[in-house]
XYZ file of C-alpha atoms in Angstrom:
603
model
C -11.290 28.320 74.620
C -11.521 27.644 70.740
C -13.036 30.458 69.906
C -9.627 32.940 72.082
C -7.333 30.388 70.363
C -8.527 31.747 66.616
C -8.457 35.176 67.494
C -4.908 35.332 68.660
C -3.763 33.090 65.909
C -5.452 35.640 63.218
C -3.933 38.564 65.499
C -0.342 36.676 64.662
C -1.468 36.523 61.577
C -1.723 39.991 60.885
C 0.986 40.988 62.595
C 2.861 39.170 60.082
C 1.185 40.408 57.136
C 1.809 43.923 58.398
C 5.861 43.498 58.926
C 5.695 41.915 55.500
C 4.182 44.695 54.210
C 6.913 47.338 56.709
C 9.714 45.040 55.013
C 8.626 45.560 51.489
C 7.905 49.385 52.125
C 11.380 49.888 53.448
C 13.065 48.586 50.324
C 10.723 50.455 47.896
C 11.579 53.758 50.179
C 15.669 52.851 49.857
C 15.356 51.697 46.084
C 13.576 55.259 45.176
C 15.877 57.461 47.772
C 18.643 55.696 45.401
C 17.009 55.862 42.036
C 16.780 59.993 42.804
C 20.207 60.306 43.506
C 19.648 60.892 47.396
C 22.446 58.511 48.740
C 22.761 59.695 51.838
C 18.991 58.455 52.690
C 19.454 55.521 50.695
C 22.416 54.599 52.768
C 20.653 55.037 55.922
C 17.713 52.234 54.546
C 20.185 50.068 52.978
C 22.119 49.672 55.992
C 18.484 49.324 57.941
C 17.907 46.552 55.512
C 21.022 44.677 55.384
C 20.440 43.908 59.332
C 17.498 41.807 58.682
C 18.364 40.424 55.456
C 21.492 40.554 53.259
C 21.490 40.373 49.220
C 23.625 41.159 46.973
C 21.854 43.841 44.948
C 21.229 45.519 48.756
C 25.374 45.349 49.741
C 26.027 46.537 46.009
C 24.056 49.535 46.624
C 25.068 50.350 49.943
C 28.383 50.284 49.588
C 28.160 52.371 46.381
C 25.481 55.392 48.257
C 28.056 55.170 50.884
C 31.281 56.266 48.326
C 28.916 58.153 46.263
C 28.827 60.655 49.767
C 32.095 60.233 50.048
C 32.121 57.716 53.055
C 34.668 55.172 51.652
C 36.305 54.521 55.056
C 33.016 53.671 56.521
C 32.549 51.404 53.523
C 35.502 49.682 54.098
C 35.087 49.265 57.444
C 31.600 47.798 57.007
C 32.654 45.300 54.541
C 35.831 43.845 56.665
C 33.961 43.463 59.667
C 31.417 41.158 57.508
C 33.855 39.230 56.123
C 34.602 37.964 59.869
C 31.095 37.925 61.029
C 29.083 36.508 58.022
C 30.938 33.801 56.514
C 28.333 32.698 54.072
C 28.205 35.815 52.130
C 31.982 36.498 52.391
C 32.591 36.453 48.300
C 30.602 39.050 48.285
C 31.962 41.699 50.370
C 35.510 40.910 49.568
C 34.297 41.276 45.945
C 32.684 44.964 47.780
C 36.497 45.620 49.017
C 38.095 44.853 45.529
C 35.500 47.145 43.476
C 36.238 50.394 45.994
C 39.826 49.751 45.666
C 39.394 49.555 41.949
C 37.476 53.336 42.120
C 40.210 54.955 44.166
C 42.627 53.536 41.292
C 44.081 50.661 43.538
C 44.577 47.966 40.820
C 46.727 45.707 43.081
C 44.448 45.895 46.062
C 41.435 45.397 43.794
C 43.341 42.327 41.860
C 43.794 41.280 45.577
C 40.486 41.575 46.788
C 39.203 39.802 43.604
C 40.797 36.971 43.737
C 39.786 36.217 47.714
C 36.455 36.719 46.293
C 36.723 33.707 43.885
C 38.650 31.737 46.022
C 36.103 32.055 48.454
C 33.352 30.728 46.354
C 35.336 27.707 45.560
C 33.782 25.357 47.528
C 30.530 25.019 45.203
C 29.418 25.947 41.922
C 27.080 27.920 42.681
C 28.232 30.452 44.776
C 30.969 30.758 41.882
C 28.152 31.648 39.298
C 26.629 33.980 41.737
C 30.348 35.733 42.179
C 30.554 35.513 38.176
C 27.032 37.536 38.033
C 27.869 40.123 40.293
C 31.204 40.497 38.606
C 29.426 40.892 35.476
C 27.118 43.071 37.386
C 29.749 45.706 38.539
C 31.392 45.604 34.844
C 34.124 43.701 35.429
C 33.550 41.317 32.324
C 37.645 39.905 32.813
C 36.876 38.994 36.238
C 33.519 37.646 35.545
C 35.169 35.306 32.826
C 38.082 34.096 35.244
C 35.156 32.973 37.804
C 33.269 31.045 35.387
C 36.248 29.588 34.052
C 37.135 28.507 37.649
C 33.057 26.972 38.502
C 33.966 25.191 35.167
C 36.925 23.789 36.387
C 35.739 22.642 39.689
C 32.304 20.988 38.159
C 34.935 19.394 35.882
C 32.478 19.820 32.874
C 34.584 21.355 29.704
C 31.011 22.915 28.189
C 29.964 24.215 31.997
C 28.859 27.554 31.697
C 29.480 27.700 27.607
C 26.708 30.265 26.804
C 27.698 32.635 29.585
C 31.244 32.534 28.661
C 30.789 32.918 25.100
C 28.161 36.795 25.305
C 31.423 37.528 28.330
C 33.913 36.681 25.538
C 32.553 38.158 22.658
C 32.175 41.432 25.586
C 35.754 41.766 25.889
C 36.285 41.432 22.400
C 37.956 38.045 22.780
C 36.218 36.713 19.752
C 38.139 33.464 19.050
C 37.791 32.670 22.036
C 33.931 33.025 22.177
C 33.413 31.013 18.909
C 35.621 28.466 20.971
C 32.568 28.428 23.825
C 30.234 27.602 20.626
C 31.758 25.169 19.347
C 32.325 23.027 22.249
C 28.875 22.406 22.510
C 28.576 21.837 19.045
C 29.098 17.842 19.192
C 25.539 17.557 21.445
C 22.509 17.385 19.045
C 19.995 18.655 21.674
C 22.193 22.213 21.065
C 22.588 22.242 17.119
C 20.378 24.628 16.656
C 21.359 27.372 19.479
C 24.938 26.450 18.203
C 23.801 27.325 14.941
C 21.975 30.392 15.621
C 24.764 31.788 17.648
C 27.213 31.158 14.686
C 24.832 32.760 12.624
C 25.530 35.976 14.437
C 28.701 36.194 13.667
C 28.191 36.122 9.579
C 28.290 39.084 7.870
C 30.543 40.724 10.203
C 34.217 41.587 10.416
C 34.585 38.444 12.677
C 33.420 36.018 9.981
C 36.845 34.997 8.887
C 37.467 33.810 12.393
C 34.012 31.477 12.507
C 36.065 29.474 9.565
C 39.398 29.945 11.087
C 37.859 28.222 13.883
C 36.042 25.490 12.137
C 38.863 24.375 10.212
C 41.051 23.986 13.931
C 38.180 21.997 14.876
C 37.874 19.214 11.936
C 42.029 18.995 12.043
C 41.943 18.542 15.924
C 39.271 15.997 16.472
C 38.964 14.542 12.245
C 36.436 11.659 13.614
C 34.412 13.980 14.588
C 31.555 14.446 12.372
C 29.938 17.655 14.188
C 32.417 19.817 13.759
C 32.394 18.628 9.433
C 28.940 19.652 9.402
C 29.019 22.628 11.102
C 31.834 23.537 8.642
C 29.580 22.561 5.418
C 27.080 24.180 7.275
C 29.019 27.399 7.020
C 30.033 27.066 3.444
C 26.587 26.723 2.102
C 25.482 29.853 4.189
C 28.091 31.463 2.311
C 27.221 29.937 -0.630
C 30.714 27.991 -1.581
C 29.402 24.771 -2.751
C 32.590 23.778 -4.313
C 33.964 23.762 -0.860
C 31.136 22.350 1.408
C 31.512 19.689 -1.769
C 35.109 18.823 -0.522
C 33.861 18.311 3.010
C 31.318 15.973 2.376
C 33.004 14.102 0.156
C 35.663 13.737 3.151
C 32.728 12.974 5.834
C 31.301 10.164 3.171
C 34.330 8.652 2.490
C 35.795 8.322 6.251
C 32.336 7.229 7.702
C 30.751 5.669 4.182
C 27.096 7.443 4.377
C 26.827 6.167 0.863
C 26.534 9.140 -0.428
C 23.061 10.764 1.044
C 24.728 13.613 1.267
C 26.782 14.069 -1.280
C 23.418 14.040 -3.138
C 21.787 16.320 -0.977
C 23.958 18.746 -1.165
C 23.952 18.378 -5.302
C 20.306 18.848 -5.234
C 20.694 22.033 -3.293
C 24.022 23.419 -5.748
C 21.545 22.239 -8.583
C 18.582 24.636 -6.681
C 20.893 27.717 -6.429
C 22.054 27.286 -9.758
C 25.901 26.281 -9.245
C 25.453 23.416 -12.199
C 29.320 23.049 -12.087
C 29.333 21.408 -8.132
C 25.992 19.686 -8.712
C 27.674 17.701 -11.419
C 30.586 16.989 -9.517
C 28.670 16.089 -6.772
C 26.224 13.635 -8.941
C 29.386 12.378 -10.704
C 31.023 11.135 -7.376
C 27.732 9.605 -6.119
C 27.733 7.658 -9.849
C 31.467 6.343 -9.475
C 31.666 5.485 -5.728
C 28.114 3.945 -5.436
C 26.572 2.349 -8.616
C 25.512 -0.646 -6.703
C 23.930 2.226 -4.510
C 19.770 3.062 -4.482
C 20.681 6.829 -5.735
C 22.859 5.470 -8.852
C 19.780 5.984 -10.909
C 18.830 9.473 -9.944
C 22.411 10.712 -9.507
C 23.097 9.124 -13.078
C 20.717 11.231 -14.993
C 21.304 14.525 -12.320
C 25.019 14.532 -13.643
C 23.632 15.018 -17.050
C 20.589 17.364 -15.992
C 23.398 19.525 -14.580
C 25.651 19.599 -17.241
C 22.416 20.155 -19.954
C 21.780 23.417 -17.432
C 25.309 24.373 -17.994
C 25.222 24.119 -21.692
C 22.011 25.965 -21.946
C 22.984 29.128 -20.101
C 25.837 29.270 -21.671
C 25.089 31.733 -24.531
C 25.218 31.341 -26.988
C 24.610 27.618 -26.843
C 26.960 25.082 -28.142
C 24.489 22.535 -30.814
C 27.529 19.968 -30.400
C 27.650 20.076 -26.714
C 23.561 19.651 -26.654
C 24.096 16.560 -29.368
C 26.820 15.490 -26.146
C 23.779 15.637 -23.750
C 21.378 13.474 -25.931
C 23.472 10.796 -26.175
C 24.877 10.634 -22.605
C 21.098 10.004 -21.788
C 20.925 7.785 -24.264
C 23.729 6.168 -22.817
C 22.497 6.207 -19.361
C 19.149 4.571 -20.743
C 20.871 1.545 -22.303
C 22.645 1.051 -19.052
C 19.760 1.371 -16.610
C 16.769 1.102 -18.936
C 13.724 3.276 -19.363
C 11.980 2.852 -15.845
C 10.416 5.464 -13.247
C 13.404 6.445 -11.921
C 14.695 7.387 -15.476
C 11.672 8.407 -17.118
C 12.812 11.779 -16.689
C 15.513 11.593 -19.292
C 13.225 11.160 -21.804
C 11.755 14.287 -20.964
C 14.926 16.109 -21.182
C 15.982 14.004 -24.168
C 12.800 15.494 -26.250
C 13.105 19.161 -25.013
C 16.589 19.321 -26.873
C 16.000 17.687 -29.397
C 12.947 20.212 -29.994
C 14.238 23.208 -28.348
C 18.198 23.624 -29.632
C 18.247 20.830 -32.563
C 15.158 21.689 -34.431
C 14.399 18.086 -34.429
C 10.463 18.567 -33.513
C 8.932 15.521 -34.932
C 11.745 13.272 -33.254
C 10.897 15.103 -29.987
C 7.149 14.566 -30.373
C 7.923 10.567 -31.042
C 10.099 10.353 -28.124
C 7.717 12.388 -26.008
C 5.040 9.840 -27.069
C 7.209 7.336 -26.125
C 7.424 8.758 -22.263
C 3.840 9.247 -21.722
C 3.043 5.324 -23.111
C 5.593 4.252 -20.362
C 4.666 6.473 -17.763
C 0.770 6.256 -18.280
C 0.427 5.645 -14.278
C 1.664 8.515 -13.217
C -0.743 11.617 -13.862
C 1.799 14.579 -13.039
C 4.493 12.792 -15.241
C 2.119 12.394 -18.056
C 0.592 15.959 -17.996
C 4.342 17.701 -17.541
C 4.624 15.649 -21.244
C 1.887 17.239 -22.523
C 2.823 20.472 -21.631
C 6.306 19.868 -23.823
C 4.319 18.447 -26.691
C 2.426 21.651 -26.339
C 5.133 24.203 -26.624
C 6.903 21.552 -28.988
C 3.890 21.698 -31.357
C 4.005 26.101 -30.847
C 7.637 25.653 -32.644
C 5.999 23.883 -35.317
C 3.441 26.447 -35.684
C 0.781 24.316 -34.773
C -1.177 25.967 -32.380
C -4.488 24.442 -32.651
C -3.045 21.545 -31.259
C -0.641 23.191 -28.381
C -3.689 25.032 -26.968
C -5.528 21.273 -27.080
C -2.961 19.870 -25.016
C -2.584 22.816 -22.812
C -6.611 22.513 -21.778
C -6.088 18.963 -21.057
C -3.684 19.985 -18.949
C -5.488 22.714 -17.285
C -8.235 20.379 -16.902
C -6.675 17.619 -15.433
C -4.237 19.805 -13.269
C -7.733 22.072 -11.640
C -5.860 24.561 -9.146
C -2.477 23.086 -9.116
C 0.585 24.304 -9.623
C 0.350 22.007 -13.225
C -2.866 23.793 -14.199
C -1.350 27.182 -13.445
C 1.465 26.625 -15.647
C -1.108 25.521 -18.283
C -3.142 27.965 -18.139
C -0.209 30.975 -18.129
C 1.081 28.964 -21.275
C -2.692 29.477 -23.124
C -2.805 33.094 -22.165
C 0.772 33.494 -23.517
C -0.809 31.624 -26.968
C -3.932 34.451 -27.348
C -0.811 36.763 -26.608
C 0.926 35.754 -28.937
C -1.861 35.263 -31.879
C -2.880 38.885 -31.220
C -6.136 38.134 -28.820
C -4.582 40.755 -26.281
C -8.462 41.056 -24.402
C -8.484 36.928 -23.997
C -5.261 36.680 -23.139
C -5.449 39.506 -19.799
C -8.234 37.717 -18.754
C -6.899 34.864 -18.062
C -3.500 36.619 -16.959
C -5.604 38.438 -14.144
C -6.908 35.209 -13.065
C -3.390 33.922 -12.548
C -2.207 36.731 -10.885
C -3.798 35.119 -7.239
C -1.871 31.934 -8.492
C -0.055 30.251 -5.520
C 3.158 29.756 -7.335
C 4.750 33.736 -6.697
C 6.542 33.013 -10.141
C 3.590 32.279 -11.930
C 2.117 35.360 -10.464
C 4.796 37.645 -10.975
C 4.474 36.264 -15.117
C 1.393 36.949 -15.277
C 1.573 39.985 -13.537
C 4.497 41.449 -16.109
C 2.458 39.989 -19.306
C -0.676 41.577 -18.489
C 1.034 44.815 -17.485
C 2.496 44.769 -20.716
C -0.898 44.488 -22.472
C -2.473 46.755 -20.553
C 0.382 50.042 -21.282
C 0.652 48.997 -25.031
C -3.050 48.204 -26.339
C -5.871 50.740 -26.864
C -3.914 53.756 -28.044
C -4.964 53.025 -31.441
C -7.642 50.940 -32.870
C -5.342 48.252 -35.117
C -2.966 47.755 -32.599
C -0.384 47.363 -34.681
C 2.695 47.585 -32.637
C 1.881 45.539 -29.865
C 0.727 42.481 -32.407
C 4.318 42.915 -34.073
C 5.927 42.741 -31.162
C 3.999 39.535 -29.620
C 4.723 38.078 -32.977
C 8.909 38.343 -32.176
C 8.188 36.664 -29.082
C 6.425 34.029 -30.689
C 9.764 34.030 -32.691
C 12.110 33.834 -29.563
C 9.993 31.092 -28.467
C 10.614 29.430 -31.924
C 14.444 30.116 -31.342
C 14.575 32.323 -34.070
C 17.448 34.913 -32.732
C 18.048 36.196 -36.036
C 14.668 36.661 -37.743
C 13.606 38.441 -34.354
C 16.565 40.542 -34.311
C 15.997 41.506 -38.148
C 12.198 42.498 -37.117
C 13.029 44.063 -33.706
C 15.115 46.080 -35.860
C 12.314 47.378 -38.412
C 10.392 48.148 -34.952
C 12.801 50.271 -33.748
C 12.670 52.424 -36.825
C 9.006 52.603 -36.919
C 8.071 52.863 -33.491
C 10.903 54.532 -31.721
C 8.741 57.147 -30.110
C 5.678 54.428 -28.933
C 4.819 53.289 -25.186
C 6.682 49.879 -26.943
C 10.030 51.736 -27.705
C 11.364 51.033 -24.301
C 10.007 47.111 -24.477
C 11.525 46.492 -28.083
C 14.972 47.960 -26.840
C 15.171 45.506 -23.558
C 13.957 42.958 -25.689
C 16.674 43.017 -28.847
C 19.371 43.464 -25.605
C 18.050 39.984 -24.305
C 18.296 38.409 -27.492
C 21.645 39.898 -27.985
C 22.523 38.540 -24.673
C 20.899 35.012 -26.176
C 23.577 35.008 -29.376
C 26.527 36.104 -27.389
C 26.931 39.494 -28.510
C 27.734 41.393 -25.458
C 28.387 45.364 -26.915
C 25.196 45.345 -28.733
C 23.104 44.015 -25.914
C 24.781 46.879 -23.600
C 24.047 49.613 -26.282
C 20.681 49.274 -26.326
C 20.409 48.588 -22.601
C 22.546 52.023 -21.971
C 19.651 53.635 -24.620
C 16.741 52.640 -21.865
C 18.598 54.102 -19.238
C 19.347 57.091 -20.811
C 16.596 57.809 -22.698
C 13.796 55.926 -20.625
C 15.328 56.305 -17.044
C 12.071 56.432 -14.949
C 10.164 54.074 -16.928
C 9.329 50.563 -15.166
C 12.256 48.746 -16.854
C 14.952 51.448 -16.025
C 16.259 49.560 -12.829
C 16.184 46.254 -14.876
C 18.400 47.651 -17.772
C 21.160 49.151 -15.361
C 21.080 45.830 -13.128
C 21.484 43.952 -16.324
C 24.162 46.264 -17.106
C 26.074 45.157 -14.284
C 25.813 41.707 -14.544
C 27.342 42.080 -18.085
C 30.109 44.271 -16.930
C 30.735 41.743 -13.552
C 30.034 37.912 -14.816
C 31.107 38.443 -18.707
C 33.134 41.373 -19.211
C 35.011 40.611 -16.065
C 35.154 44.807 -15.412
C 35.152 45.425 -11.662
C 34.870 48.401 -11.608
C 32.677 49.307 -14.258
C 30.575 46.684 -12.094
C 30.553 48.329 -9.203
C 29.530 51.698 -10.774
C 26.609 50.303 -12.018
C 25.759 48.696 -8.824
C 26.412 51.772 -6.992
C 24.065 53.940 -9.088
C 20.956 51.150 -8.816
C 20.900 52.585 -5.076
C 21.286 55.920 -5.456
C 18.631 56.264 -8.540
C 16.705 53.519 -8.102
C 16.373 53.661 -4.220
C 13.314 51.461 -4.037
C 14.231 48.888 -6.434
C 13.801 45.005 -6.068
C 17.344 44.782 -7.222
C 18.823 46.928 -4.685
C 19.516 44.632 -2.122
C 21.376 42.448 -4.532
C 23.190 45.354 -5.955
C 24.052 46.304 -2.654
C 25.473 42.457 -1.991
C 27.438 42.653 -5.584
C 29.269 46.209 -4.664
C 30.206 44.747 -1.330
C 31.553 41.495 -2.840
C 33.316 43.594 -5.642
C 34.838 46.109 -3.086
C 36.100 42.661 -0.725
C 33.569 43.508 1.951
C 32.621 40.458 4.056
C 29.182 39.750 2.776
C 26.854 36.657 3.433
């Protein structure tokens, strides 16, 4: 009896597995008779299917082989009687009705037929998001909007259905409207960062205005609202306007007193991209609203970094202005006395004193000074070193810089520190004339970490390398390291004067192209503008295709752009880095420039 009992239940069994397999072979055998164009056949298994089983991708394709052979009354026909018969699906084929009216050019009917279709989904949310798919489906984006927008209303959720609405919006070029759908869900942390990333999409289009358009409705709308601030500061620092992202959160830290964290963050990050001008600002504010505050320390001697990075690349520099510097940090010392968080100020107090003042023995004695009080900390004390160094080079002393530099490199074994060393001793051998010692250690550095120590050492031993062993004195290349020993000593003038007698001498050497990009630089250094472009236009004229071509015509236009204030001149220059230079490191930024120049929308 057991034994009868398992065979007819495996007989059942496969019985089953074999109308499973008939069901799946009839909608392969429809789905290819449609894929090959053959609706009549398709029709036929469609309709087969729909019997057993109706879905929409099944009804959609149907209906469609049926008015592809020209049946459209049958279609019609079909679709009404369902609408009676199978109630739970009846979205669908009124939706069926309104997309055949819509291909015999029935707008009204279609409109008609539509709207039953969204009214019948009503009664839950997700038959409405089903009706939206298919709408979207059929490519009727308008009416796929209109039937999210009504599941939204009816789950009573304002951010229901946000992402869908946004890619339907942006669609039907309703672009507001889809940074609207972003933004809503901007105030919900858990979605920052898709809110983010889909605002990024829109930057560096023609619909970037309307991201800050947007923004700005936002913060004026709901003003206690801090997401909407920081997605607006977000936005300014993509876009690089620090001045403006400055305004913001000095708004946000006022009305909901953060006590200025951010303030200073965003200083630190103006200060990192170079805008001095905002990072002081910023630091400043920090100083007068907080200076009970844990940051008044830092932000007090960041004001002053800030402005010193102003003054010195600002050519040529202003003595006065650096005398300004020393004794605002000498200020800021009395006030909040010499302690770690201000240690740094003695740094920066020496370095211009040595550097722009000539005042080398009062840097050294101040330097001393910084290392006795910051003995405990092993990074600040070798960074000191590393100034007393270079301070003892503008001395002419040497012996002693490459003493300190060792210590240094010693101390500092494979860190960034005892790269920097080490690049600084290989730039002393350069300089002395030891051009084999000096590559050496320059090819060593070249699998440095730091890119930018790399990239030095990289350039210096390049240099070496094209300019040595042409003749057995090596004349020119030791008179030339000996002018950058002299631009490292801050003597412009005496290195123009010999840069000068080069020229004359060695205008048809592997150097001639070096000296010229090297008196433009130094031009650049003392403010003289014409001469500096003179010799640059001589390298690209004369020297076009050698390896600092691209440099001299992307210096070019930085002249004509940031100092000269000649658009267009600007823009030629930029425009012919990427037609002669096509593989140039600068093209990218040339590219960026032009665009900015022209009034593009750029990022």
């Amino acid at each position: 009896m057991l034994i009868r009992l398992i065979v007819v239940l495996t007989l059942l069994s496969g019985l089953g597995v074999v109308g499973q397999a008939w069901g799946q072979n009839e909608t392969s055998l429809a789905d290819e008779y449609y894929k090959a164009n053959e609706f009549e056949k398709a029709a036929v298994e469609y309709g087969k299917l729909l019997k057993s089983n109706m879905t929409w991708l099944r009804l959609n394709r149907y209906i469609t082989s049926l008015t592809k052979t020209g049946k459209r009354e049958e279609a019609v026909k079909f679709l009404k009687k369902q609408t009676r018969a199978d109630e739970a699906n009846k979205p669908y084929y009124e939706l069926m009705l309104g997309q055949v009216a819509s291909s015999q050019g029935d707008t009204t009917q279609s409109a008609t037929q539509y709207n039953a279709a969204i009214q019948s989904a009503k009664s839950a949310p997700g038959k409405l998001e089903k009706v939206a798919e298919a709408f979207n489906e059929i490519g009727e984006t308008n009416w796929a909007i209109r039937t999210y927008e009504t599941a939204r209303d009816v789950t009573k959720d304002p951010t229901a259905y946000s992402g869908d609405l946004m890619t339907l919006y942006r669609a039907a070029g309703q672009t507001e409207k889809a940074i609207d759908e972003i933004l809503k869900t901007g105030k919900q942390p858990e979605r920052r960062e898709s809110v983010l990333a889909a605002l990024q999409g829109f930057i560096n289009t023609k619909d970037e205005p309307l991201v800050e358009k947007s923004l700005y409705t936002k913060v004026q709308q709901e003003p206690n609202e801090p997401a909407y601030n920081e997605l607006l500061i977000w936005y300014f620092v993509q876009k690089q306007k620090f001045a403006r992202a400055l305004l913001q959160e000095k708004a946000t830290d006022k009305r909901l007193k953060l006590a200025g964290n951010r303030v200073y963050d965003l200083g630190m990050l103006a200060m990192n991209n170079k805008e001095y001008k905002v990072a002081a600002e910023a630091f400043e504010y920090v100083v007068a609203s907080y200076p009970q505050g844990q940051l008044y320390p830092f932000a007090r001697r960041l004001v002053i970094n800030a402005r010193e990075e102003q003054v010195k690349n600002t050519y040529p520099v202003d003595k006065g202005e650096i005398r300004k510097l020393i004794t605002d940090y000498q200020r800021m010392l009395s006030e909040i006395g010499t302690n770690v968080k201000t240690l740094e100020a003695l740094r920066s107090t020496a370095n211009l004193y040595g550097n722009y003042l000539d005042s080398k023995d009062t840097a050294l004695t101040v330097l001393d000074l910084a290392i006795e009080l910051g003995k405990t900390d092993r990074n600040f004390v070798d960074k000191c070193k590393l100034d007393k160094g270079d301070i003892f080079l503008l001395k002419g002393e040497p012996w002693e810089s490459t003493l300190l530099y060792s210590q240094v490199e010693k101390s500092q074994k494979e860190e960034l520190l005892g790269h920097e060393a080490k690049l600084k001793n290989a730039k002393l051998h350069y300089y002395k004339g030891d051009f084999s010692v000096s590559k050496d250690i320059l090819d060593v550095l070249k699998l440095a970490t730091s890119r930018e120590i790399a990239n030095d050492a990289e350039q210096l031993s390049l240099l070496i390398v094209d300019n040595t062993g042409m003749d057995s004195t090596e004349a020119a290349m030791r008179e030339y390291a000996a002018i950058d020993l002299l631009l490292f000593q801050n003597k412009t003038d005496e290195a123009v004067d010999k840069l000068n007698e080069m020229w004359k001498k060695y205008g048809e050497h592997s150097l001639a192209d070096e000296i010229l990009w090297l008196r433009a630089r130094t031009y650049l250094k003392q403010g003289k503008q014409a001469e500096a472009l003179e010799d640059l236009k001589a390298i690209t004229t004369k020297f076009p295709y050698d390896i600092l071509g691209d440099d001299a015509l992307f210096t070019q236009g930085k002249i004509y752009e940031e100092q000269l204030k000649d658009k267009n001149a600007a823009m030629e220059i930029y425009q012919k880095i990427l037609t002669q230079y096509p593989g140039s490191i600068y093209g990218a930024e040339a590219r960026k420039r032009f665009r900015t120049l022209r009034g593009d929308v750029v990022n």
